[in-house]
JSON list of C-alpha atoms in Angstrom, two decimals:
[
{"chain": "A", "resi": 1, "resn": "GLY", "atom": "CA", "xyz": [-5.41, 16.88, 6.40]},
{"chain": "A", "resi": 2, "resn": "ALA", "atom": "CA", "xyz": [-6.33, 13.52, 4.85]},
{"chain": "A", "resi": 3, "resn": "VAL", "atom": "CA", "xyz": [-5.54, 11.37, 7.86]},
{"chain": "A", "resi": 4, "resn": "VAL", "atom": "CA", "xyz": [-6.60, 7.76, 8.09]},
{"chain": "A", "resi": 5, "resn": "SER", "atom": "CA", "xyz": [-6.47, 5.91, 11.38]},
{"chain": "A", "resi": 6, "resn": "GLN", "atom": "CA", "xyz": [-6.75, 2.26, 12.27]},
{"chain": "A", "resi": 7, "resn": "HIS", "atom": "CA", "xyz": [-7.69, 0.59, 15.51]},
{"chain": "A", "resi": 8, "resn": "PRO", "atom": "CA", "xyz": [-6.22, -1.40, 17.06]},
{"chain": "A", "resi": 9, "resn": "SER", "atom": "CA", "xyz": [-2.62, -0.95, 15.96]},
{"chain": "A", "resi": 10, "resn": "TRP", "atom": "CA", "xyz": [-1.91, -4.51, 17.00]},
{"chain": "A", "resi": 11, "resn": "VAL", "atom": "CA", "xyz": [-3.94, -7.41, 18.32]},
{"chain": "A", "resi": 12, "resn": "ILE", "atom": "CA", "xyz": [-3.24, -10.94, 19.48]},
{"chain": "A", "resi": 13, "resn": "CYS", "atom": "CA", "xyz": [-6.07, -13.43, 19.45]},
{"chain": "A", "resi": 14, "resn": "LYS", "atom": "CA", "xyz": [-6.57, -17.13, 19.88]},
{"chain": "A", "resi": 15, "resn": "SER", "atom": "CA", "xyz": [-7.26, -19.45, 16.99]},
{"chain": "A", "resi": 16, "resn": "GLY", "atom": "CA", "xyz": [-10.98, -19.73, 16.28]},
{"chain": "A", "resi": 17, "resn": "THR", "atom": "CA", "xyz": [-11.93, -16.32, 17.59]},
{"chain": "A", "resi": 18, "resn": "SER", "atom": "CA", "xyz": [-12.97, -13.27, 15.56]},
{"chain": "A", "resi": 19, "resn": "VAL", "atom": "CA", "xyz": [-11.23, -9.94, 15.43]},
{"chain": "A", "resi": 20, "resn": "LYS", "atom": "CA", "xyz": [-12.57, -6.58, 14.24]},
{"chain": "A", "resi": 21, "resn": "ILE", "atom": "CA", "xyz": [-10.30, -3.90, 12.78]},
{"chain": "A", "resi": 22, "resn": "GLU", "atom": "CA", "xyz": [-11.52, -0.34, 12.27]},
{"chain": "A", "resi": 23, "resn": "CYS", "atom": "CA", "xyz": [-10.47, 2.11, 9.58]},
{"chain": "A", "resi": 24, "resn": "ARG", "atom": "CA", "xyz": [-11.47, 5.75, 9.93]},
{"chain": "A", "resi": 25, "resn": "SER", "atom": "CA", "xyz": [-10.99, 8.78, 7.72]},
{"chain": "A", "resi": 26, "resn": "LEU", "atom": "CA", "xyz": [-10.52, 11.52, 10.30]},
{"chain": "A", "resi": 27, "resn": "ASP", "atom": "CA", "xyz": [-10.94, 14.73, 8.35]},
{"chain": "A", "resi": 28, "resn": "PHE", "atom": "CA", "xyz": [-12.65, 13.76, 5.13]},
{"chain": "A", "resi": 29, "resn": "GLN", "atom": "CA", "xyz": [-15.45, 11.57, 3.93]},
{"chain": "A", "resi": 30, "resn": "ALA", "atom": "CA", "xyz": [-14.67, 8.45, 1.97]},
{"chain": "A", "resi": 31, "resn": "THR", "atom": "CA", "xyz": [-17.31, 6.58, 0.04]},
{"chain": "A", "resi": 32, "resn": "THR", "atom": "CA", "xyz": [-14.65, 4.05, -0.91]},
{"chain": "A", "resi": 33, "resn": "MET", "atom": "CA", "xyz": [-12.05, 2.42, 1.28]},
{"chain": "A", "resi": 34, "resn": "PHE", "atom": "CA", "xyz": [-9.73, -0.46, 0.56]},
{"chain": "A", "resi": 35, "resn": "TRP", "atom": "CA", "xyz": [-8.33, -3.28, 2.66]},
{"chain": "A", "resi": 36, "resn": "TYR", "atom": "CA", "xyz": [-4.87, -4.66, 1.95]},
{"chain": "A", "resi": 37, "resn": "ARG", "atom": "CA", "xyz": [-2.93, -7.47, 3.57]},
{"chain": "A", "resi": 38, "resn": "GLN", "atom": "CA", "xyz": [0.83, -7.64, 3.85]},
{"chain": "A", "resi": 39, "resn": "PHE", "atom": "CA", "xyz": [2.80, -10.69, 4.94]},
{"chain": "A", "resi": 40, "resn": "PRO", "atom": "CA", "xyz": [6.37, -10.24, 6.26]},
{"chain": "A", "resi": 41, "resn": "LYS", "atom": "CA", "xyz": [8.85, -9.10, 3.64]},
{"chain": "A", "resi": 42, "resn": "GLN", "atom": "CA", "xyz": [6.15, -9.07, 0.98]},
{"chain": "A", "resi": 43, "resn": "SER", "atom": "CA", "xyz": [4.16, -6.45, -0.83]},
{"chain": "A", "resi": 44, "resn": "LEU", "atom": "CA", "xyz": [0.66, -5.22, -0.15]},
{"chain": "A", "resi": 45, "resn": "MET", "atom": "CA", "xyz": [-2.11, -7.28, -1.69]},
{"chain": "A", "resi": 46, "resn": "LEU", "atom": "CA", "xyz": [-5.53, -5.80, -2.24]},
{"chain": "A", "resi": 47, "resn": "MET", "atom": "CA", "xyz": [-8.17, -7.84, -0.44]},
{"chain": "A", "resi": 48, "resn": "ALA", "atom": "CA", "xyz": [-11.36, -5.93, -1.01]},
{"chain": "A", "resi": 49, "resn": "THR", "atom": "CA", "xyz": [-13.02, -2.67, -1.87]},
{"chain": "A", "resi": 50, "resn": "SER", "atom": "CA", "xyz": [-15.35, -1.29, 0.76]},
{"chain": "A", "resi": 51, "resn": "ASN", "atom": "CA", "xyz": [-18.19, 0.89, -0.48]},
{"chain": "A", "resi": 52, "resn": "GLU", "atom": "CA", "xyz": [-20.34, 2.96, 1.83]},
{"chain": "A", "resi": 53, "resn": "GLY", "atom": "CA", "xyz": [-23.88, 1.67, 1.89]},
{"chain": "A", "resi": 54, "resn": "SER", "atom": "CA", "xyz": [-23.29, -1.34, -0.32]},
{"chain": "A", "resi": 55, "resn": "LYS", "atom": "CA", "xyz": [-21.61, -4.71, -0.30]},
{"chain": "A", "resi": 56, "resn": "ALA", "atom": "CA", "xyz": [-17.87, -4.97, -0.46]},
{"chain": "A", "resi": 57, "resn": "THR", "atom": "CA", "xyz": [-16.13, -6.24, -3.57]},
{"chain": "A", "resi": 58, "resn": "TYR", "atom": "CA", "xyz": [-13.58, -8.95, -2.90]},
{"chain": "A", "resi": 59, "resn": "GLU", "atom": "CA", "xyz": [-10.48, -9.79, -4.93]},
{"chain": "A", "resi": 60, "resn": "GLN", "atom": "CA", "xyz": [-10.12, -13.25, -6.34]},
{"chain": "A", "resi": 61, "resn": "GLY", "atom": "CA", "xyz": [-9.09, -15.76, -3.73]},
{"chain": "A", "resi": 62, "resn": "VAL", "atom": "CA", "xyz": [-10.28, -13.73, -0.75]},
{"chain": "A", "resi": 63, "resn": "GLU", "atom": "CA", "xyz": [-13.08, -15.43, 1.19]},
{"chain": "A", "resi": 64, "resn": "LYS", "atom": "CA", "xyz": [-15.89, -12.98, 1.77]},
{"chain": "A", "resi": 65, "resn": "ASP", "atom": "CA", "xyz": [-17.38, -15.08, 4.55]},
{"chain": "A", "resi": 66, "resn": "LYS", "atom": "CA", "xyz": [-14.11, -15.07, 6.41]},
{"chain": "A", "resi": 67, "resn": "PHE", "atom": "CA", "xyz": [-13.24, -11.41, 5.97]},
{"chain": "A", "resi": 68, "resn": "LEU", "atom": "CA", "xyz": [-16.41, -9.48, 6.71]},
{"chain": "A", "resi": 69, "resn": "ILE", "atom": "CA", "xyz": [-16.41, -5.85, 5.67]},
{"chain": "A", "resi": 70, "resn": "ASN", "atom": "CA", "xyz": [-18.88, -3.23, 6.81]},
{"chain": "A", "resi": 71, "resn": "HIS", "atom": "CA", "xyz": [-18.83, 0.38, 5.61]},
{"chain": "A", "resi": 72, "resn": "ALA", "atom": "CA", "xyz": [-21.73, 1.83, 7.51]},
{"chain": "A", "resi": 73, "resn": "SER", "atom": "CA", "xyz": [-20.71, 5.48, 7.37]},
{"chain": "A", "resi": 74, "resn": "LEU", "atom": "CA", "xyz": [-18.66, 7.81, 5.22]},
{"chain": "A", "resi": 75, "resn": "THR", "atom": "CA", "xyz": [-15.81, 7.76, 7.71]},
{"chain": "A", "resi": 76, "resn": "LEU", "atom": "CA", "xyz": [-15.69, 4.19, 8.97]},
{"chain": "A", "resi": 77, "resn": "SER", "atom": "CA", "xyz": [-15.04, 0.78, 7.47]},
{"chain": "A", "resi": 78, "resn": "THR", "atom": "CA", "xyz": [-14.52, -2.34, 9.55]},
{"chain": "A", "resi": 79, "resn": "LEU", "atom": "CA", "xyz": [-12.85, -5.62, 8.68]},
{"chain": "A", "resi": 80, "resn": "THR", "atom": "CA", "xyz": [-13.75, -8.63, 10.79]},
{"chain": "A", "resi": 81, "resn": "VAL", "atom": "CA", "xyz": [-11.55, -11.68, 10.52]},
{"chain": "A", "resi": 82, "resn": "THR", "atom": "CA", "xyz": [-13.83, -14.54, 11.53]},
{"chain": "A", "resi": 83, "resn": "SER", "atom": "CA", "xyz": [-12.61, -17.82, 12.98]},
{"chain": "A", "resi": 84, "resn": "ALA", "atom": "CA", "xyz": [-9.04, -16.61, 12.76]},
{"chain": "A", "resi": 85, "resn": "HIS", "atom": "CA", "xyz": [-6.22, -19.08, 12.25]},
{"chain": "A", "resi": 86, "resn": "PRO", "atom": "CA", "xyz": [-2.45, -18.65, 12.51]},
{"chain": "A", "resi": 87, "resn": "GLU", "atom": "CA", "xyz": [-2.18, -18.29, 8.73]},
{"chain": "A", "resi": 88, "resn": "ASP", "atom": "CA", "xyz": [-4.33, -15.15, 9.00]},
{"chain": "A", "resi": 89, "resn": "SER", "atom": "CA", "xyz": [-1.56, -13.49, 10.99]},
{"chain": "A", "resi": 90, "resn": "SER", "atom": "CA", "xyz": [-0.55, -10.52, 8.91]},
{"chain": "A", "resi": 91, "resn": "PHE", "atom": "CA", "xyz": [-0.35, -6.74, 8.68]},
{"chain": "A", "resi": 92, "resn": "TYR", "atom": "CA", "xyz": [-3.72, -5.36, 7.59]},
{"chain": "A", "resi": 93, "resn": "ILE", "atom": "CA", "xyz": [-3.71, -1.90, 6.04]},
{"chain": "A", "resi": 94, "resn": "CYS", "atom": "CA", "xyz": [-6.64, 0.19, 4.92]},
{"chain": "A", "resi": 95, "resn": "SER", "atom": "CA", "xyz": [-6.78, 3.18, 2.61]},
{"chain": "A", "resi": 96, "resn": "ALA", "atom": "CA", "xyz": [-9.45, 5.74, 1.88]},
{"chain": "A", "resi": 97, "resn": "ILE", "atom": "CA", "xyz": [-10.18, 7.53, -1.36]},
{"chain": "A", "resi": 98, "resn": "GLY", "atom": "CA", "xyz": [-10.07, 11.31, -1.31]},
{"chain": "A", "resi": 99, "resn": "ALA", "atom": "CA", "xyz": [-12.00, 13.75, -3.45]},
{"chain": "A", "resi": 100, "resn": "ARG", "atom": "CA", "xyz": [-9.54, 13.44, -6.36]},
{"chain": "A", "resi": 101, "resn": "TYR", "atom": "CA", "xyz": [-9.27, 9.65, -6.10]},
{"chain": "A", "resi": 102, "resn": "GLU", "atom": "CA", "xyz": [-5.94, 9.80, -4.31]},
{"chain": "A", "resi": 103, "resn": "GLN", "atom": "CA", "xyz": [-5.46, 7.05, -1.71]},
{"chain": "A", "resi": 104, "resn": "TYR", "atom": "CA", "xyz": [-4.55, 7.80, 1.87]},
{"chain": "A", "resi": 105, "resn": "PHE", "atom": "CA", "xyz": [-3.24, 4.87, 3.86]},
{"chain": "A", "resi": 106, "resn": "GLY", "atom": "CA", "xyz": [-3.75, 4.03, 7.47]},
{"chain": "A", "resi": 107, "resn": "PRO", "atom": "CA", "xyz": [-0.90, 3.01, 9.78]},
{"chain": "A", "resi": 108, "resn": "GLY", "atom": "CA", "xyz": [-1.80, -0.68, 9.65]},
{"chain": "A", "resi": 109, "resn": "THR", "atom": "CA", "xyz": [-2.92, -3.28, 12.19]},
{"chain": "A", "resi": 110, "resn": "ARG", "atom": "CA", "xyz": [-0.66, -6.18, 13.15]},
{"chain": "A", "resi": 111, "resn": "LEU", "atom": "CA", "xyz": [-2.74, -9.31, 13.75]},
{"chain": "A", "resi": 112, "resn": "THR", "atom": "CA", "xyz": [-1.17, -12.31, 15.44]},
{"chain": "A", "resi": 113, "resn": "VAL", "atom": "CA", "xyz": [-3.25, -15.45, 15.82]},
{"chain": "A", "resi": 114, "resn": "THR", "atom": "CA", "xyz": [-1.92, -17.95, 18.35]},
{"chain": "B", "resi": 1, "resn": "GLY", "atom": "CA", "xyz": [14.29, -4.19, -8.46]},
{"chain": "B", "resi": 2, "resn": "GLU", "atom": "CA", "xyz": [12.05, -7.20, -8.36]},
{"chain": "B", "resi": 3, "resn": "SER", "atom": "CA", "xyz": [11.97, -9.74, -5.62]},
{"chain": "B", "resi": 4, "resn": "VAL", "atom": "CA", "xyz": [12.86, -13.35, -6.03]},
{"chain": "B", "resi": 5, "resn": "GLY", "atom": "CA", "xyz": [10.72, -15.66, -3.98]},
{"chain": "B", "resi": 6, "resn": "LEU", "atom": "CA", "xyz": [9.83, -14.11, -0.66]},
{"chain": "B", "resi": 7, "resn": "HIS", "atom": "CA", "xyz": [12.90, -11.94, -0.25]},
{"chain": "B", "resi": 8, "resn": "LEU", "atom": "CA", "xyz": [12.87, -8.25, -0.95]},
{"chain": "B", "resi": 9, "resn": "PRO", "atom": "CA", "xyz": [15.82, -7.06, -3.01]},
{"chain": "B", "resi": 10, "resn": "THR", "atom": "CA", "xyz": [18.10, -4.77, -1.07]},
{"chain": "B", "resi": 11, "resn": "LEU", "atom": "CA", "xyz": [19.87, -1.68, -2.28]},
{"chain": "B", "resi": 12, "resn": "SER", "atom": "CA", "xyz": [22.62, -0.32, -0.08]},
{"chain": "B", "resi": 13, "resn": "VAL", "atom": "CA", "xyz": [24.02, 3.15, -0.74]},
{"chain": "B", "resi": 14, "resn": "GLN", "atom": "CA", "xyz": [26.31, 5.52, 1.09]},
{"chain": "B", "resi": 15, "resn": "GLU", "atom": "CA", "xyz": [24.77, 8.50, 2.80]},
{"chain": "B", "resi": 16, "resn": "GLY", "atom": "CA", "xyz": [24.89, 11.45, 0.45]},
{"chain": "B", "resi": 17, "resn": "ASP", "atom": "CA", "xyz": [24.96, 9.34, -2.69]},
{"chain": "B", "resi": 18, "resn": "ASN", "atom": "CA", "xyz": [22.10, 9.09, -5.16]},
{"chain": "B", "resi": 19, "resn": "SER", "atom": "CA", "xyz": [19.98, 5.96, -5.34]},
{"chain": "B", "resi": 20, "resn": "ILE", "atom": "CA", "xyz": [17.87, 4.50, -8.10]},
{"chain": "B", "resi": 21, "resn": "ILE", "atom": "CA", "xyz": [15.11, 2.03, -7.38]},
{"chain": "B", "resi": 22, "resn": "ASN", "atom": "CA", "xyz": [13.52, 0.18, -10.26]},
{"chain": "B", "resi": 23, "resn": "CYS", "atom": "CA", "xyz": [10.13, -1.35, -10.83]},
{"chain": "B", "resi": 24, "resn": "ALA", "atom": "CA", "xyz": [8.65, -3.34, -13.70]},
{"chain": "B", "resi": 25, "resn": "TYR", "atom": "CA", "xyz": [4.92, -3.48, -14.24]},
{"chain": "B", "resi": 26, "resn": "SER", "atom": "CA", "xyz": [2.93, -5.83, -16.38]},
{"chain": "B", "resi": 27, "resn": "ASN", "atom": "CA", "xyz": [-0.44, -4.20, -17.03]},
{"chain": "B", "resi": 28, "resn": "SER", "atom": "CA", "xyz": [-0.16, -2.22, -20.25]},
{"chain": "B", "resi": 29, "resn": "ALA", "atom": "CA", "xyz": [-3.49, -0.57, -19.43]},
{"chain": "B", "resi": 30, "resn": "SER", "atom": "CA", "xyz": [-2.08, 1.04, -16.27]},
{"chain": "B", "resi": 31, "resn": "ASP", "atom": "CA", "xyz": [-1.72, 4.75, -16.70]},
{"chain": "B", "resi": 32, "resn": "TYR", "atom": "CA", "xyz": [-1.22, 6.06, -13.19]},
{"chain": "B", "resi": 33, "resn": "PHE", "atom": "CA", "xyz": [1.82, 5.17, -11.12]},
{"chain": "B", "resi": 34, "resn": "ILE", "atom": "CA", "xyz": [2.83, 5.98, -7.58]},
{"chain": "B", "resi": 35, "resn": "TRP", "atom": "CA", "xyz": [5.88, 5.43, -5.42]},
{"chain": "B", "resi": 36, "resn": "TYR", "atom": "CA", "xyz": [5.40, 4.72, -1.74]},
{"chain": "B", "resi": 37, "resn": "LYS", "atom": "CA", "xyz": [7.83, 4.55, 1.15]},
{"chain": "B", "resi": 38, "resn": "GLN", "atom": "CA", "xyz": [7.10, 2.15, 3.97]},
{"chain": "B", "resi": 39, "resn": "GLU", "atom": "CA", "xyz": [8.96, 2.14, 7.25]},
{"chain": "B", "resi": 40, "resn": "SER", "atom": "CA", "xyz": [8.89, -0.90, 9.46]},
{"chain": "B", "resi": 41, "resn": "GLY", "atom": "CA", "xyz": [5.52, -1.45, 11.08]},
{"chain": "B", "resi": 42, "resn": "LYS", "atom": "CA", "xyz": [3.87, 1.51, 9.36]},
{"chain": "B", "resi": 43, "resn": "GLY", "atom": "CA", "xyz": [1.53, 2.13, 6.47]},
{"chain": "B", "resi": 44, "resn": "PRO", "atom": "CA", "xyz": [2.75, 3.28, 3.04]},
{"chain": "B", "resi": 45, "resn": "GLN", "atom": "CA", "xyz": [3.65, 6.93, 2.68]},
{"chain": "B", "resi": 46, "resn": "PHE", "atom": "CA", "xyz": [3.08, 8.71, -0.64]},
{"chain": "B", "resi": 47, "resn": "ILE", "atom": "CA", "xyz": [6.27, 9.97, -2.30]},
{"chain": "B", "resi": 48, "resn": "ILE", "atom": "CA", "xyz": [5.49, 10.94, -5.86]},
{"chain": "B", "resi": 49, "resn": "ASP", "atom": "CA", "xyz": [3.18, 9.98, -8.69]},
{"chain": "B", "resi": 50, "resn": "ILE", "atom": "CA", "xyz": [3.19, 10.17, -12.46]},
{"chain": "B", "resi": 51, "resn": "ARG", "atom": "CA", "xyz": [0.63, 9.74, -15.19]},
{"chain": "B", "resi": 52, "resn": "SER", "atom": "CA", "xyz": [1.29, 7.96, -18.44]},
{"chain": "B", "resi": 53, "resn": "ASN", "atom": "CA", "xyz": [1.26, 11.15, -20.49]},
{"chain": "B", "resi": 54, "resn": "MET", "atom": "CA", "xyz": [4.55, 12.07, -18.83]},
{"chain": "B", "resi": 55, "resn": "ASP", "atom": "CA", "xyz": [7.91, 10.33, -18.76]},
{"chain": "B", "resi": 56, "resn": "LYS", "atom": "CA", "xyz": [9.51, 12.29, -15.93]},
{"chain": "B", "resi": 57, "resn": "ARG", "atom": "CA", "xyz": [8.37, 14.11, -12.86]},
{"chain": "B", "resi": 58, "resn": "GLN", "atom": "CA", "xyz": [10.43, 15.75, -10.15]},
{"chain": "B", "resi": 59, "resn": "GLY", "atom": "CA", "xyz": [9.76, 16.41, -6.53]},
{"chain": "B", "resi": 60, "resn": "GLN", "atom": "CA", "xyz": [11.91, 17.41, -3.63]},
{"chain": "B", "resi": 61, "resn": "ARG", "atom": "CA", "xyz": [15.04, 15.22, -3.92]},
{"chain": "B", "resi": 62, "resn": "VAL", "atom": "CA", "xyz": [13.06, 12.63, -5.86]},
{"chain": "B", "resi": 63, "resn": "THR", "atom": "CA", "xyz": [12.50, 12.00, -9.55]},
{"chain": "B", "resi": 64, "resn": "VAL", "atom": "CA", "xyz": [10.27, 9.40, -11.12]},
{"chain": "B", "resi": 65, "resn": "LEU", "atom": "CA", "xyz": [10.95, 8.16, -14.64]},
{"chain": "B", "resi": 66, "resn": "LEU", "atom": "CA", "xyz": [8.42, 6.22, -16.67]},
{"chain": "B", "resi": 67, "resn": "ASN", "atom": "CA", "xyz": [9.22, 4.16, -19.76]},
{"chain": "B", "resi": 68, "resn": "LYS", "atom": "CA", "xyz": [5.94, 2.86, -21.11]},
{"chain": "B", "resi": 69, "resn": "THR", "atom": "CA", "xyz": [7.59, 1.03, -23.98]},
{"chain": "B", "resi": 70, "resn": "VAL", "atom": "CA", "xyz": [9.26, -1.45, -21.68]},
{"chain": "B", "resi": 71, "resn": "LYS", "atom": "CA", "xyz": [6.80, -0.98, -18.80]},
{"chain": "B", "resi": 72, "resn": "HIS", "atom": "CA", "xyz": [9.45, 0.26, -16.42]},
{"chain": "B", "resi": 73, "resn": "LEU", "atom": "CA", "xyz": [9.36, 2.79, -13.63]},
{"chain": "B", "resi": 74, "resn": "SER", "atom": "CA", "xyz": [12.21, 4.15, -11.55]},
{"chain": "B", "resi": 75, "resn": "LEU", "atom": "CA", "xyz": [12.59, 6.33, -8.48]},
{"chain": "B", "resi": 76, "resn": "GLN", "atom": "CA", "xyz": [15.70, 8.39, -8.08]},
{"chain": "B", "resi": 77, "resn": "ILE", "atom": "CA", "xyz": [16.53, 9.78, -4.66]},
{"chain": "B", "resi": 78, "resn": "ALA", "atom": "CA", "xyz": [19.21, 12.44, -4.58]},
{"chain": "B", "resi": 79, "resn": "ALA", "atom": "CA", "xyz": [21.64, 12.99, -1.72]},
{"chain": "B", "resi": 80, "resn": "THR", "atom": "CA", "xyz": [20.29, 10.15, 0.37]},
{"chain": "B", "resi": 81, "resn": "GLN", "atom": "CA", "xyz": [19.85, 10.62, 4.09]},
{"chain": "B", "resi": 82, "resn": "PRO", "atom": "CA", "xyz": [19.55, 8.09, 6.93]},
{"chain": "B", "resi": 83, "resn": "GLY", "atom": "CA", "xyz": [15.82, 8.77, 7.07]},
{"chain": "B", "resi": 84, "resn": "ASP", "atom": "CA", "xyz": [15.48, 7.46, 3.53]},
{"chain": "B", "resi": 85, "resn": "SER", "atom": "CA", "xyz": [16.10, 3.92, 4.78]},
{"chain": "B", "resi": 86, "resn": "ALA", "atom": "CA", "xyz": [12.84, 2.06, 4.18]},
{"chain": "B", "resi": 87, "resn": "VAL", "atom": "CA", "xyz": [11.10, -0.28, 1.77]},
{"chain": "B", "resi": 88, "resn": "TYR", "atom": "CA", "xyz": [9.97, 1.39, -1.44]},
{"chain": "B", "resi": 89, "resn": "PHE", "atom": "CA", "xyz": [7.04, 0.14, -3.47]},
{"chain": "B", "resi": 90, "resn": "CYS", "atom": "CA", "xyz": [5.74, 1.16, -6.84]},
{"chain": "B", "resi": 91, "resn": "ALA", "atom": "CA", "xyz": [2.00, 0.92, -7.40]},
{"chain": "B", "resi": 92, "resn": "GLU", "atom": "CA", "xyz": [-0.15, 1.19, -10.46]},
{"chain": "B", "resi": 93, "resn": "LYS", "atom": "CA", "xyz": [-3.70, 1.41, -11.58]},
{"chain": "B", "resi": 94, "resn": "GLU", "atom": "CA", "xyz": [-5.84, 2.25, -14.57]},
{"chain": "B", "resi": 95, "resn": "SER", "atom": "CA", "xyz": [-6.95, 5.77, -13.81]},
{"chain": "B", "resi": 96, "resn": "GLY", "atom": "CA", "xyz": [-10.11, 5.29, -15.78]},
{"chain": "B", "resi": 97, "resn": "GLY", "atom": "CA", "xyz": [-11.20, 3.30, -12.75]},
{"chain": "B", "resi": 98, "resn": "GLY", "atom": "CA", "xyz": [-10.94, 6.23, -10.37]},
{"chain": "B", "resi": 99, "resn": "ALA", "atom": "CA", "xyz": [-12.01, 4.35, -7.29]},
{"chain": "B", "resi": 100, "resn": "ASP", "atom": "CA", "xyz": [-10.05, 1.19, -7.99]},
{"chain": "B", "resi": 101, "resn": "GLY", "atom": "CA", "xyz": [-7.52, -0.34, -5.66]},
{"chain": "B", "resi": 102, "resn": "LEU", "atom": "CA", "xyz": [-3.81, -0.27, -6.36]},
{"chain": "B", "resi": 103, "resn": "THR", "atom": "CA", "xyz": [-1.59, -3.06, -7.60]},
{"chain": "B", "resi": 104, "resn": "PHE", "atom": "CA", "xyz": [1.69, -2.95, -5.72]},
{"chain": "B", "resi": 105, "resn": "GLY", "atom": "CA", "xyz": [5.07, -4.06, -6.97]},
{"chain": "B", "resi": 106, "resn": "LYS", "atom": "CA", "xyz": [7.26, -6.30, -4.89]},
{"chain": "B", "resi": 107, "resn": "GLY", "atom": "CA", "xyz": [9.30, -3.65, -3.14]},
{"chain": "B", "resi": 108, "resn": "THR", "atom": "CA", "xyz": [12.94, -2.78, -2.62]},
{"chain": "B", "resi": 109, "resn": "HIS", "atom": "CA", "xyz": [14.62, -2.36, 0.73]},
{"chain": "B", "resi": 110, "resn": "LEU", "atom": "CA", "xyz": [16.84, 0.72, 0.66]},
{"chain": "B", "resi": 111, "resn": "ILE", "atom": "CA", "xyz": [19.60, 0.85, 3.26]},
{"chain": "B", "resi": 112, "resn": "ILE", "atom": "CA", "xyz": [21.56, 4.04, 3.75]},
{"chain": "B", "resi": 113, "resn": "GLN", "atom": "CA", "xyz": [25.07, 3.38, 5.03]},
{"chain": "B", "resi": 114, "resn": "PRO", "atom": "CA", "xyz": [26.58, 6.10, 7.23]}
]
């Protein structure tokens, strides 16, 4: 149990385009999900907290208009990187909160902006 | 271990030996700590956790030690195996904020030599 999936697992897009990444909790409901970003050989950095039915909460320094988060159901949160640029190339990882506040991580999405 | 600049510290041990990975944290209000294992191109995988009312917790082949006085956490892996090769991260949060995101440490790359 407690499986979190992400789609796509990798994506290449051109500079200036937008990309949507999905995070799904497959066998449990998650009112709260998180989005992290990880650059090569670095740690995970929390970007935002995604709350079902309400606006996301962004960490300091993360542009909310650039990284759009939608958590329309208890099993799905989406992250849209708008007007992507090469510096947005990164590994994006989501996690979902279980019933006892434990975090289950997805497998990550590799974004490459050319 | 803590990283310097953008490079993850590396710990190389012989297969079968024990390894100790260290982590320093800075938030004295953190009272819940977790160790994660991350293989290349994958999301973090939960290893073991510990709350601040404990100073030691054991799992299968792993032990976590917590020293709150000096804000230090360590992960001991006994009888290392090739499959233990990965990057290991500590993470922390204030458990009073049950649905809060995690703050990750900088990671250590563990290499198991045959």
